[in-house]
Coordinates of C-alpha atoms and ligand atoms in Angstrom, one line a residue:
X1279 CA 61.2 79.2 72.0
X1280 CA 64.1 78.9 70.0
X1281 CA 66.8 81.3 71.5
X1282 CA 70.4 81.8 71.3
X1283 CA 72.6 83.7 73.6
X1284 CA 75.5 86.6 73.0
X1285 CA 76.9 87.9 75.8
X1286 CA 79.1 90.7 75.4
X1287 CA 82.0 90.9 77.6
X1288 CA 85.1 92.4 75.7
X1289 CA 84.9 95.5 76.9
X1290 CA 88.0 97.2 79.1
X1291 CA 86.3 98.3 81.9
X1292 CA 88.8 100.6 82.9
X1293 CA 86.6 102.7 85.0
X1294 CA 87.1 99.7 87.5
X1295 CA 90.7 100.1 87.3
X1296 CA 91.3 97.0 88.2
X1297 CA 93.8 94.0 87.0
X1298 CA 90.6 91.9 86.7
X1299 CA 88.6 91.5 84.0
X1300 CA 85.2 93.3 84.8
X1301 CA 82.7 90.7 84.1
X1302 CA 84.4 89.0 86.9
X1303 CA 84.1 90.9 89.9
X1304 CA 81.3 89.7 91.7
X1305 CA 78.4 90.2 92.5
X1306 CA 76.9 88.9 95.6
X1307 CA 79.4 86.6 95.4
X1308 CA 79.4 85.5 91.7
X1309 CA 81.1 86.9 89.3
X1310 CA 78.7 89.5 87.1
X1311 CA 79.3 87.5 83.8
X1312 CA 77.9 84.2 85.1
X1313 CA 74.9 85.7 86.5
X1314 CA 74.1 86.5 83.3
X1315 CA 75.1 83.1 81.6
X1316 CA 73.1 81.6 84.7
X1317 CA 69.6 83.3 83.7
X1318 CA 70.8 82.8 79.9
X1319 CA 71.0 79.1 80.7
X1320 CA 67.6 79.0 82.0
X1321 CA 66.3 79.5 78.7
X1322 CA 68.7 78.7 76.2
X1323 CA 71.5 75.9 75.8
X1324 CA 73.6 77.9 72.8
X1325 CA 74.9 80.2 74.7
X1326 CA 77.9 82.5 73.1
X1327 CA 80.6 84.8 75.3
X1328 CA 82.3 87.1 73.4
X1329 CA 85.4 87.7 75.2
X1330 CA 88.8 90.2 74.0
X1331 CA 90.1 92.2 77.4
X1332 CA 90.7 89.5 79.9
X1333 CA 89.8 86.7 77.2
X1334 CA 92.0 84.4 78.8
X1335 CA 91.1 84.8 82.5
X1336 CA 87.3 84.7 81.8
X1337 CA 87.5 81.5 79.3
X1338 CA 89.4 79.9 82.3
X1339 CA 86.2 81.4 84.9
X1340 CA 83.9 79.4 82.4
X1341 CA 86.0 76.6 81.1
X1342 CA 83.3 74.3 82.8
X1343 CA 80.6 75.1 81.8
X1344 CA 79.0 74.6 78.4
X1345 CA 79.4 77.9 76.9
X1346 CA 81.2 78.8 73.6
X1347 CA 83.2 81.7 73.3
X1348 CA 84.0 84.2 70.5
X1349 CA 87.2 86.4 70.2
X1350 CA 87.0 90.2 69.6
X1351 CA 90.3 91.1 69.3
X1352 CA 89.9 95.0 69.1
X1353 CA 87.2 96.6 70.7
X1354 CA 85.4 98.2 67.7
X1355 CA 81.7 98.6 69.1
X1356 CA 78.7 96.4 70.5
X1357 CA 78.0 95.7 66.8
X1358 CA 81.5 94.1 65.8
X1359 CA 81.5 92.4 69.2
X1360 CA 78.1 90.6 67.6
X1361 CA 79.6 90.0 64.6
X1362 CA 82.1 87.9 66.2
X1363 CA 79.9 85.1 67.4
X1364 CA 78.1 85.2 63.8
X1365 CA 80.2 82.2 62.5
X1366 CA 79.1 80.6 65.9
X1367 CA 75.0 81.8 65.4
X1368 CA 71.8 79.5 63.6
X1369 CA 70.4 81.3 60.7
X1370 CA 66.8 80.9 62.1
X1371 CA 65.5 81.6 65.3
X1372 CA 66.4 84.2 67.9
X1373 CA 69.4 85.8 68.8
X1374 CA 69.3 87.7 72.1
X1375 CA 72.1 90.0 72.8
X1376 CA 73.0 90.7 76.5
X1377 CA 75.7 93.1 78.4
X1378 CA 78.0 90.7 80.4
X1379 CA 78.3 94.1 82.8
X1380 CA 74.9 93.7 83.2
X1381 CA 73.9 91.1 86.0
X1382 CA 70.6 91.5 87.4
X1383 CA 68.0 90.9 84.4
X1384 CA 65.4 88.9 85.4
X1385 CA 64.5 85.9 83.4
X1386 CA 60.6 86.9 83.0
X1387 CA 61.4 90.1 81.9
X1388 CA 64.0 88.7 78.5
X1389 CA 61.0 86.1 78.3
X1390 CA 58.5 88.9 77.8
X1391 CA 61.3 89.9 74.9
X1392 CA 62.1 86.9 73.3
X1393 CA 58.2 86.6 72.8
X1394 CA 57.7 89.7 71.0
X1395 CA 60.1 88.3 68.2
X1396 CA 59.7 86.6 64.7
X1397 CA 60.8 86.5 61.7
X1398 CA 59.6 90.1 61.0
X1399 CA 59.9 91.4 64.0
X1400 CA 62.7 92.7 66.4
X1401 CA 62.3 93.4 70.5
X1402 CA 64.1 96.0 72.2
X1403 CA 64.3 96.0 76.1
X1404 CA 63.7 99.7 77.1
X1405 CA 63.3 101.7 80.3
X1406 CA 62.4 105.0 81.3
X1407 CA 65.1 106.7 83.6
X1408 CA 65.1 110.3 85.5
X1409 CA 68.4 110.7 84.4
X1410 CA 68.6 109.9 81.0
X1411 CA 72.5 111.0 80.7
X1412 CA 75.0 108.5 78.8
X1413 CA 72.5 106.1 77.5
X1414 CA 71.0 105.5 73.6
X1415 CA 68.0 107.0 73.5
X1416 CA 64.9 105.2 72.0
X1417 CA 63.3 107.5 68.8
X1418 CA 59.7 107.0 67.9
X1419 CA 57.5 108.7 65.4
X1420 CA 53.7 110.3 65.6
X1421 CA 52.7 107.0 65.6
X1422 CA 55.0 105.9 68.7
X1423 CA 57.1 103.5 66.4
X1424 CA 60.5 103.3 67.2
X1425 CA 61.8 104.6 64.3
X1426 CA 65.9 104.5 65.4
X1427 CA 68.4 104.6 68.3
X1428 CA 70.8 107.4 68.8
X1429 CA 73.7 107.4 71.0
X1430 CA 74.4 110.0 74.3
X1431 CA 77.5 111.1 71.9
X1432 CA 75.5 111.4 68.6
X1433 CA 72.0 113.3 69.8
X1434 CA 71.1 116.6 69.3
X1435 CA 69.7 118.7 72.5
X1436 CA 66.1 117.7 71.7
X1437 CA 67.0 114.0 71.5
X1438 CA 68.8 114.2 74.5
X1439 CA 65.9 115.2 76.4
X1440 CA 63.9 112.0 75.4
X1441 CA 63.7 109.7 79.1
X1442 CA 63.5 106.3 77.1
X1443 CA 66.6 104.4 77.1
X1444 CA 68.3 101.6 75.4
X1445 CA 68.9 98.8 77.7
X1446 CA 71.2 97.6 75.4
X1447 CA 69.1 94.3 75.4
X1448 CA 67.5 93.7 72.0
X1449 CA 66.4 90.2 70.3
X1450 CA 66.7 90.0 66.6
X1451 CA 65.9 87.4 64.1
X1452 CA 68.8 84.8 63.5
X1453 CA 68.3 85.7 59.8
X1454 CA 68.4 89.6 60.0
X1455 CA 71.3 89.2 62.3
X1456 CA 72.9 87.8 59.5
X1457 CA 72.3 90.1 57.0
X1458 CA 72.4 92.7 58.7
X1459 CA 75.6 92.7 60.7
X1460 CA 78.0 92.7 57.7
X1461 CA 76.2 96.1 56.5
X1462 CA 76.9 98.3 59.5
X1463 CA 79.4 101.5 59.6
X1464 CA 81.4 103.1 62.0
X1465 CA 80.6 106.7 60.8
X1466 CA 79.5 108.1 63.6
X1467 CA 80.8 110.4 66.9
X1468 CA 82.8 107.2 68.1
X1469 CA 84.0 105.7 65.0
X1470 CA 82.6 102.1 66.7
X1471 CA 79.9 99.8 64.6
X1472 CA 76.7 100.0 66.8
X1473 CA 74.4 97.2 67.5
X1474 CA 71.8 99.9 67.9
X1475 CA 72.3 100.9 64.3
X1476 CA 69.9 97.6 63.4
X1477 CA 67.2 99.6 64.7
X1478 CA 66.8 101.8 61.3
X1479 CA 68.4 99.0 59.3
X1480 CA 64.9 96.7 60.6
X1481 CA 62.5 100.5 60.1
X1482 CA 64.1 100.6 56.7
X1483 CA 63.4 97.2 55.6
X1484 CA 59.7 97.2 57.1
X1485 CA 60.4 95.0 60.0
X1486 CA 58.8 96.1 62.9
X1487 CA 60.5 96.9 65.8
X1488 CA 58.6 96.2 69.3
X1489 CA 59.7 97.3 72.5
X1490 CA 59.4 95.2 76.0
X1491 CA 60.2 97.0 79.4
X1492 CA 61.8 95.0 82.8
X1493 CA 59.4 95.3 86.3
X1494 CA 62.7 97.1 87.5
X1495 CA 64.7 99.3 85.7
X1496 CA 67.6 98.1 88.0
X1497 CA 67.6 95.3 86.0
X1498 CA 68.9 96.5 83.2
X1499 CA 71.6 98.6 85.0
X1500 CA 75.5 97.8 84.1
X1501 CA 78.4 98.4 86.2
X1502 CA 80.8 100.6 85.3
X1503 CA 82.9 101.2 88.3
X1504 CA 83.0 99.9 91.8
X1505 CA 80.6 102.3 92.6
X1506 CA 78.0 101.1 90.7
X1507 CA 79.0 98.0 91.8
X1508 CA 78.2 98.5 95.5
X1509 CA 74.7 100.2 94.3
X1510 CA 73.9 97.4 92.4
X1511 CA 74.7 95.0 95.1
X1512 CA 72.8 96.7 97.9
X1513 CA 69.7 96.4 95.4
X1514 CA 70.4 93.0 94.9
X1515 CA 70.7 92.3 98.4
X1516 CA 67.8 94.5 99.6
X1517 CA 65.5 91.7 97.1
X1518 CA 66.8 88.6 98.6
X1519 CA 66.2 89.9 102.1
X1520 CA 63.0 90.8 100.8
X1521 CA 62.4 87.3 99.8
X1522 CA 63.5 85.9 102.9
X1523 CA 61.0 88.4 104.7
X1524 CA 58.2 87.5 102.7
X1525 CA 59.1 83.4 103.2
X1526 CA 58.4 83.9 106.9
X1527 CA 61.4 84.8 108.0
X1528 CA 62.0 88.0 110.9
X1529 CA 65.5 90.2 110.0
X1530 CA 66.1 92.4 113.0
X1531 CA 67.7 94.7 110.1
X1532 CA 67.0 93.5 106.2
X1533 CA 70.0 96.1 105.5
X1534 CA 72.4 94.1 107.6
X1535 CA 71.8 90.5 106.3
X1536 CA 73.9 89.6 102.9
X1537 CA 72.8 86.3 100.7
X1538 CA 75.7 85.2 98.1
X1539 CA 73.8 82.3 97.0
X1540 CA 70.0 80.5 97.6
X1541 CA 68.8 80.3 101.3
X1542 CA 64.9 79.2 101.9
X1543 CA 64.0 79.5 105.1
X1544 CA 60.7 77.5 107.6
X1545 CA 58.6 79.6 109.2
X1546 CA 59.8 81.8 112.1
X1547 CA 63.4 81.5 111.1
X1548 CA 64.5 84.9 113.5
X1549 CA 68.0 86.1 111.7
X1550 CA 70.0 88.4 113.7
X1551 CA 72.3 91.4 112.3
X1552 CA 75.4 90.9 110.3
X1553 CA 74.6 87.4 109.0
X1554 CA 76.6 86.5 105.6
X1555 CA 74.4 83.1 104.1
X1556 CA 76.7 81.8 101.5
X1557 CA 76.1 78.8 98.3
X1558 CA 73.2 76.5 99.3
X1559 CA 71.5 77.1 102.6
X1560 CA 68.3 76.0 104.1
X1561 CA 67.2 76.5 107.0
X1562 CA 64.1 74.7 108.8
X1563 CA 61.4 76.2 110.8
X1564 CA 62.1 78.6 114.2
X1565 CA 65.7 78.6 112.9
X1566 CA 67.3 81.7 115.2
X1567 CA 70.8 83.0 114.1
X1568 CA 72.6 85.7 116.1
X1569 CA 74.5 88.2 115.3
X1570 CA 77.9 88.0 113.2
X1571 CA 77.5 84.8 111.6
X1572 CA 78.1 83.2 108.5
X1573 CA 76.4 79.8 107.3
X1574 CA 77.7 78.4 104.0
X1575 CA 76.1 75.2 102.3
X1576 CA 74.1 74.2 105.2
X1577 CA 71.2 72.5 106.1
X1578 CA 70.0 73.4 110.0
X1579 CA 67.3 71.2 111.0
X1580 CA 64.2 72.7 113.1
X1581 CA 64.8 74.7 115.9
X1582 CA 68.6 74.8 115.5
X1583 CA 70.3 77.7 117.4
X1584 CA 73.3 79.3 116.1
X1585 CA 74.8 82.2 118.7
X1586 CA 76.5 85.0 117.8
X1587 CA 79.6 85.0 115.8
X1588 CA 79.5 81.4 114.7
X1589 CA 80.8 80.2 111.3
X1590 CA 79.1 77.1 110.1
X1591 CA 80.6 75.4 106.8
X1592 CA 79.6 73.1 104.7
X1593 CA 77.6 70.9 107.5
X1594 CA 74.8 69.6 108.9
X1595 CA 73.0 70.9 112.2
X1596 CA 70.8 68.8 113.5
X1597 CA 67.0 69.8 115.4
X1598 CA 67.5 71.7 118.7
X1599 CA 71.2 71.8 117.9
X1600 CA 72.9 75.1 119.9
X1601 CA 76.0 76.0 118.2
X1602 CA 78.1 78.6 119.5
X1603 CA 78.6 82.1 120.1
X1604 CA 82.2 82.1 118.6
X1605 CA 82.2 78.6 117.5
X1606 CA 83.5 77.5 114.0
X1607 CA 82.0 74.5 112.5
X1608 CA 83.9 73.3 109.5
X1609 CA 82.8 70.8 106.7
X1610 CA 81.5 67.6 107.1
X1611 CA 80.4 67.6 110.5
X1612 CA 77.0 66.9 111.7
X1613 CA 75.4 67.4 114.4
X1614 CA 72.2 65.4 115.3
X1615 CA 69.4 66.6 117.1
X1616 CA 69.5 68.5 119.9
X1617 CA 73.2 68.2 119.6
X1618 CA 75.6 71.5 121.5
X1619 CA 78.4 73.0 120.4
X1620 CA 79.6 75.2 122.6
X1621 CA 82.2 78.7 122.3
X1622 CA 85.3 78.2 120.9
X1623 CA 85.1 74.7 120.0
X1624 CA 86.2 74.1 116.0
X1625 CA 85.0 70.8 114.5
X1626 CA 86.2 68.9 111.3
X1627 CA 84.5 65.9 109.7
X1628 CA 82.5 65.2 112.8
X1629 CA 79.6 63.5 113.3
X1630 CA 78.5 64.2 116.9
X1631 CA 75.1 62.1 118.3
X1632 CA 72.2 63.0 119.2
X1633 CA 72.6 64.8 122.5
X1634 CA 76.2 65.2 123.2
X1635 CA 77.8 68.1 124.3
X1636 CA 81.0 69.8 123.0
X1637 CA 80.8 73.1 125.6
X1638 CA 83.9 74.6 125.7
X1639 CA 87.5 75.1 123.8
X1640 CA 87.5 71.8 121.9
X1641 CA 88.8 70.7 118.7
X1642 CA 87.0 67.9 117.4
X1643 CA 88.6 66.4 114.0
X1644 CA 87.9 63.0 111.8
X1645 CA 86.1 61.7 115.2
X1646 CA 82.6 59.9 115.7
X1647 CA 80.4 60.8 119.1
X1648 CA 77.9 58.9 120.4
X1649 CA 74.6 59.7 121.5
X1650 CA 74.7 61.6 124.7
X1651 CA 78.5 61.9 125.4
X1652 CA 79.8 64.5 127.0
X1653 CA 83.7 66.2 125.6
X1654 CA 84.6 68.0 128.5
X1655 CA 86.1 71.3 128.1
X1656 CA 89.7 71.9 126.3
X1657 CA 89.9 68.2 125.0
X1658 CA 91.4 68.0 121.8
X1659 CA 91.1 65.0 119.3
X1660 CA 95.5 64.5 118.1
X1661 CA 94.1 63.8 114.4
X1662 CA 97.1 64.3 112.5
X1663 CA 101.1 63.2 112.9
X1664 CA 102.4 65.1 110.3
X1665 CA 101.7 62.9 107.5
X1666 CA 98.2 61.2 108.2
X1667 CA 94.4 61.6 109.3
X1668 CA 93.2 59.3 111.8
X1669 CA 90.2 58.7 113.4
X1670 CA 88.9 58.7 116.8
X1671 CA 85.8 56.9 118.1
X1672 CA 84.0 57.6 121.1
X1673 CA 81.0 55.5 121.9
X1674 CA 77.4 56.1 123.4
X1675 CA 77.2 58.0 127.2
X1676 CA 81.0 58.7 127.2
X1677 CA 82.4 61.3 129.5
X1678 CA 85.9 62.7 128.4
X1679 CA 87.3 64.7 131.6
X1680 CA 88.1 68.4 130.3
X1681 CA 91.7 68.9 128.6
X1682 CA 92.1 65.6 127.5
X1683 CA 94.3 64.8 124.6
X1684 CA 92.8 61.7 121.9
X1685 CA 95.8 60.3 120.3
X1686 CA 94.2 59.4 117.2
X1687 CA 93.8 56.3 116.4
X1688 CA 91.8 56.0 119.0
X1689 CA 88.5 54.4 120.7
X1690 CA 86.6 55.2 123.8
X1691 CA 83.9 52.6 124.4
X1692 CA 80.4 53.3 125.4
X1693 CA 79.6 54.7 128.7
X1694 CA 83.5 55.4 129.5
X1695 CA 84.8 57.9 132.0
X1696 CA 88.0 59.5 131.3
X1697 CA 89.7 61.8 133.8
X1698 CA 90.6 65.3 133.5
X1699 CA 93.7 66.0 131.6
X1700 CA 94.5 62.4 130.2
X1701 CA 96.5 61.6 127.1
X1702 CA 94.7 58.7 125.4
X1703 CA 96.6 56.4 123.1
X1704 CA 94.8 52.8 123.6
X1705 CA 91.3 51.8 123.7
X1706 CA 89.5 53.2 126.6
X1707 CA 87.0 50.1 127.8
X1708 CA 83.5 50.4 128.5
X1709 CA 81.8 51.9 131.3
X1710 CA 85.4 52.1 133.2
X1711 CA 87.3 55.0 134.5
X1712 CA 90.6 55.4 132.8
X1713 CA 93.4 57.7 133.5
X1714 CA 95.9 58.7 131.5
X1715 CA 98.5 61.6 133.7
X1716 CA 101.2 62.0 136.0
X1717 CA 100.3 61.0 139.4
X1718 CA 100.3 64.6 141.3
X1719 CA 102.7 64.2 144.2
X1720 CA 102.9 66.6 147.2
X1721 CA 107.0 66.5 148.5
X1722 CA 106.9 66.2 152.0
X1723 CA 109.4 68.3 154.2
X1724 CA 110.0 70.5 151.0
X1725 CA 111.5 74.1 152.0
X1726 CA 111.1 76.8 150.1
X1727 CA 114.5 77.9 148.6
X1728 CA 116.1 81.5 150.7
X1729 CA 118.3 84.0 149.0
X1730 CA 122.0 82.8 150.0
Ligands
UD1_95 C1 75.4 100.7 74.8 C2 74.4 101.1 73.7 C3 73.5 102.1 74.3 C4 72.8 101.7 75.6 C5 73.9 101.3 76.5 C6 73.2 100.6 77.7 C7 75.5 100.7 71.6 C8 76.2 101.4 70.4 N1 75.1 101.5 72.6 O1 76.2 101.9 75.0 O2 72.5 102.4 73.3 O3 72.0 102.7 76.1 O4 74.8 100.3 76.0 O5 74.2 100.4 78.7 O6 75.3 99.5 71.6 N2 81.4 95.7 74.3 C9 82.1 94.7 73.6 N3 82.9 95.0 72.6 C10 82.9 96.3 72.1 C11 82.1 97.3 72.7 C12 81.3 96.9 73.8 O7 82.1 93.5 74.1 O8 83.6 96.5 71.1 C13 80.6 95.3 75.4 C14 81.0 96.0 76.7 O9 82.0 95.2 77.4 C15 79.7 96.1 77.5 C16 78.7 96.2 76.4 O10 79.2 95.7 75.2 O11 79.5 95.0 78.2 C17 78.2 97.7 76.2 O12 79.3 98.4 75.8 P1 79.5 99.9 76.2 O13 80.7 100.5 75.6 O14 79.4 100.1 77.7 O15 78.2 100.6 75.5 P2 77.6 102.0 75.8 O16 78.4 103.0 75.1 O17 77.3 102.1 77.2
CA96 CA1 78.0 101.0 79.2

């Protein structure tokens, strides 16, 4: 299938009244545009944004990725905004047109579209809706051809009451497109060029006009305030924790779990309330997550328990790892199997061995645990002076007395035993006790000082 992409995102969107573009708020945590130029891309590499309120801010949004973008100075309709990206547009194949405002359209569903076109043939996306109100309303004759498209502000009483809808969504031939465009007027209740007008343009020149339909009609809603916003979120959300249901794993409440990027779950994953999954996750099998957590770009391993209010970034969590409650794990650290992290321990580009225990109150940063060490409780890792990183090493079987301080640089050796409340600046040796405080002293004959 030979498809090109417009996606029109000039519009104000004042309703949002907002300093941002509208294409950019987001939408389960990407911006509404680039879910659309994410499906588009799944189909199509020519791919064409046409930007005019907020041109600069959403170029920069998309400056990565390989999308071209056409300028629509002046807002003068959906069908000028197409005309824009014609210099940009083949002269054969398919052009789909898509609403940058509108995020959620799967990719079967413009598939199903695109395949209705050819040379002689245009497809219209079209829904049926309850509440007709404020869309373009699909015409057809005796014959149930769609004969034309009339706009909410142009349509009599008896057109109003027709249920079908213009998505918006249409795929034309490259070639009519073409042709076409150029010939459009503005004479109508909004003095804008319509893109809907090539409906009786393509009747009148005996190229039929087919219509496809989504599996959703929330598919083909746009957002027009932050209302519809929240709406259209909740929807999206509601699918995804669908999904996750349906992949095996148990929500305690699918209304209270939010997925702003891909998660796929093992079986008997258990996910408590208030979880927030973020970017890439996966999760193994009998995966349980309590309550008030978010996990972003993670991978835990089988088994792995995270406790309640737990943030996990950008890490790895090993099988039969316990992290948490209240513990935040921060990128690049990795825990091996059956690895704990206990409450209010934060860890930074860590790699903690198989076994070991962090319990209690730690900061681990830039530091290396061995297999079956034990941190005791309050010990910190001195990472930083001000300028520098530095790592600290702590071997196999260690056992670091609870508030100790790791001057980084620093290495304790396998097996070593480190009292409570040391300050360690040189290599502790293997398997030996070493202490690094001020002796306590008891002052003999002391007397407790009397009011003179
Ligand atoms: C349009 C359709 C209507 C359809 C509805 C679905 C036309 C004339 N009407 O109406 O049949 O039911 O969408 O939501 O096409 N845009 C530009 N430049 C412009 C005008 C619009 O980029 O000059 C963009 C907007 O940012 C938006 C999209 O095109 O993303 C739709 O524009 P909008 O003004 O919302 O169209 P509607 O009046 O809702
Ligand atoms: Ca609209």
């Amino acid at each position: 299938m030979d498809v090109s992409v417009v996606i029109l995102a000039a519009g104000q969107g004042s309703r949002m009244k907002s300093a941002l573009p509208k294409v950019l708020h987001q939408l389960a945590g990407k911006p509404l545009a680039e879910h659309v130029v994410d499906t588009a891309r799944q189909f199509s590499s020519d791919i064409t944004l046409v930007v005019g309120h907020g041109a600069e801010a959403v170029k920069a949004h998309f400056s990565e990725q390989p999308v071209r973008f056409a300028l629509q100075a002046e807002q003068l309709g959906t069908g000028h905004a197409v005309a824009q990206a014609l210099p940009e547009l083949p002269k054969t194949g398919t052009v789909l047109v898509l609403y940058g405002d509108v995020p959620l359209t799967r990719q079967d569903t413009l598939a199903r579209l695109c395949a209705l076109v050819d040379d002689h043939t245009l497809g219209l996306l079209t829904v049926k809706l309850d509440n007709p109100t404020g869309y373009g309303r699909i015409l057809r004759d005796a014959d149930g051809l769609v004969q034309a498209i009339v706009e909410e502000k142009d349509a009599s009483d008896e057109q109003k009451a027709i249920t079908e809808v213009n998505s918006g969504i249409m795929a034309v031939p490259a070639w009519a497109l073409h042709e076409w465009l150029p010939r459009l007027s503005n004479n109508n209740a909004q003095g804008e060029y319509y893109l809907t007008d090539l409906v009786a343009l393509a009747v009148s020149e005996n190229i039929a006009v087919k219509t496809a339909h989504p599996d959703q009609f929330e598919e083909t809603l746009g957002v027009n305030n932050r209302v519809q916003l929240a709406q259209l979120e909740r929807w999206y959300q509601g699918q995804q924790a669908e999904q996750l249901m349906l992949a095996g794993a148990t929500l305690r409440d699918p209304a209270r779990v939010d997925v702003r990027g891909k998660v796929t779950v093992g079986p008997d994953c258990d996910i408590d309330i208030n979880v927030v999954f973020e970017g890439d996750v996966t999760l193994g099998a009998n995966v349980t997550i309590g309550p008030n957590c978010v996990i972003r770009n993670a991978t835990l391993g089988d088994g792995a328990r995270i406790e309640a209010h737990t943030l996990v970034d950008t890490a790895v969590i090993g099988r039969e790892a316990t992290v948490g409650p209240f513990a935040r794990i921060r990128p690049g650290t990795k825990l091996a199997d059956s690895a704990k992290v206990g409450n209010f321990v934060e860890t930074k580009k860590a790699l903690i061995g198989e076994g070991a225990k962090v319990n209690h109150l730690s900061y681990v940063g830039d530091a290396r645990i061995g297999a079956g060490s034990n941190i005791g409780a309050g010990t910190i890792t001195c990472n930083y002076d001000g300028v520098n990183k530095f790592t600290t090493e702590i071997g196999e079987g260690a056992f670091v007395g609870s508030n100790s301080t790791l001057v980084a640089p620093v290495t304790i050796e396998d097996g070593a035993f480190i009292g409570a409340g040391s300050v360690i600046t040189k290599t502790a040796p293997k398997e030996q006790l070493t202490v690094g405080r001020a002796r306590q002293v008891t002052v003999k004959g002391w007397v407790r000082p009397e009011k003179g």
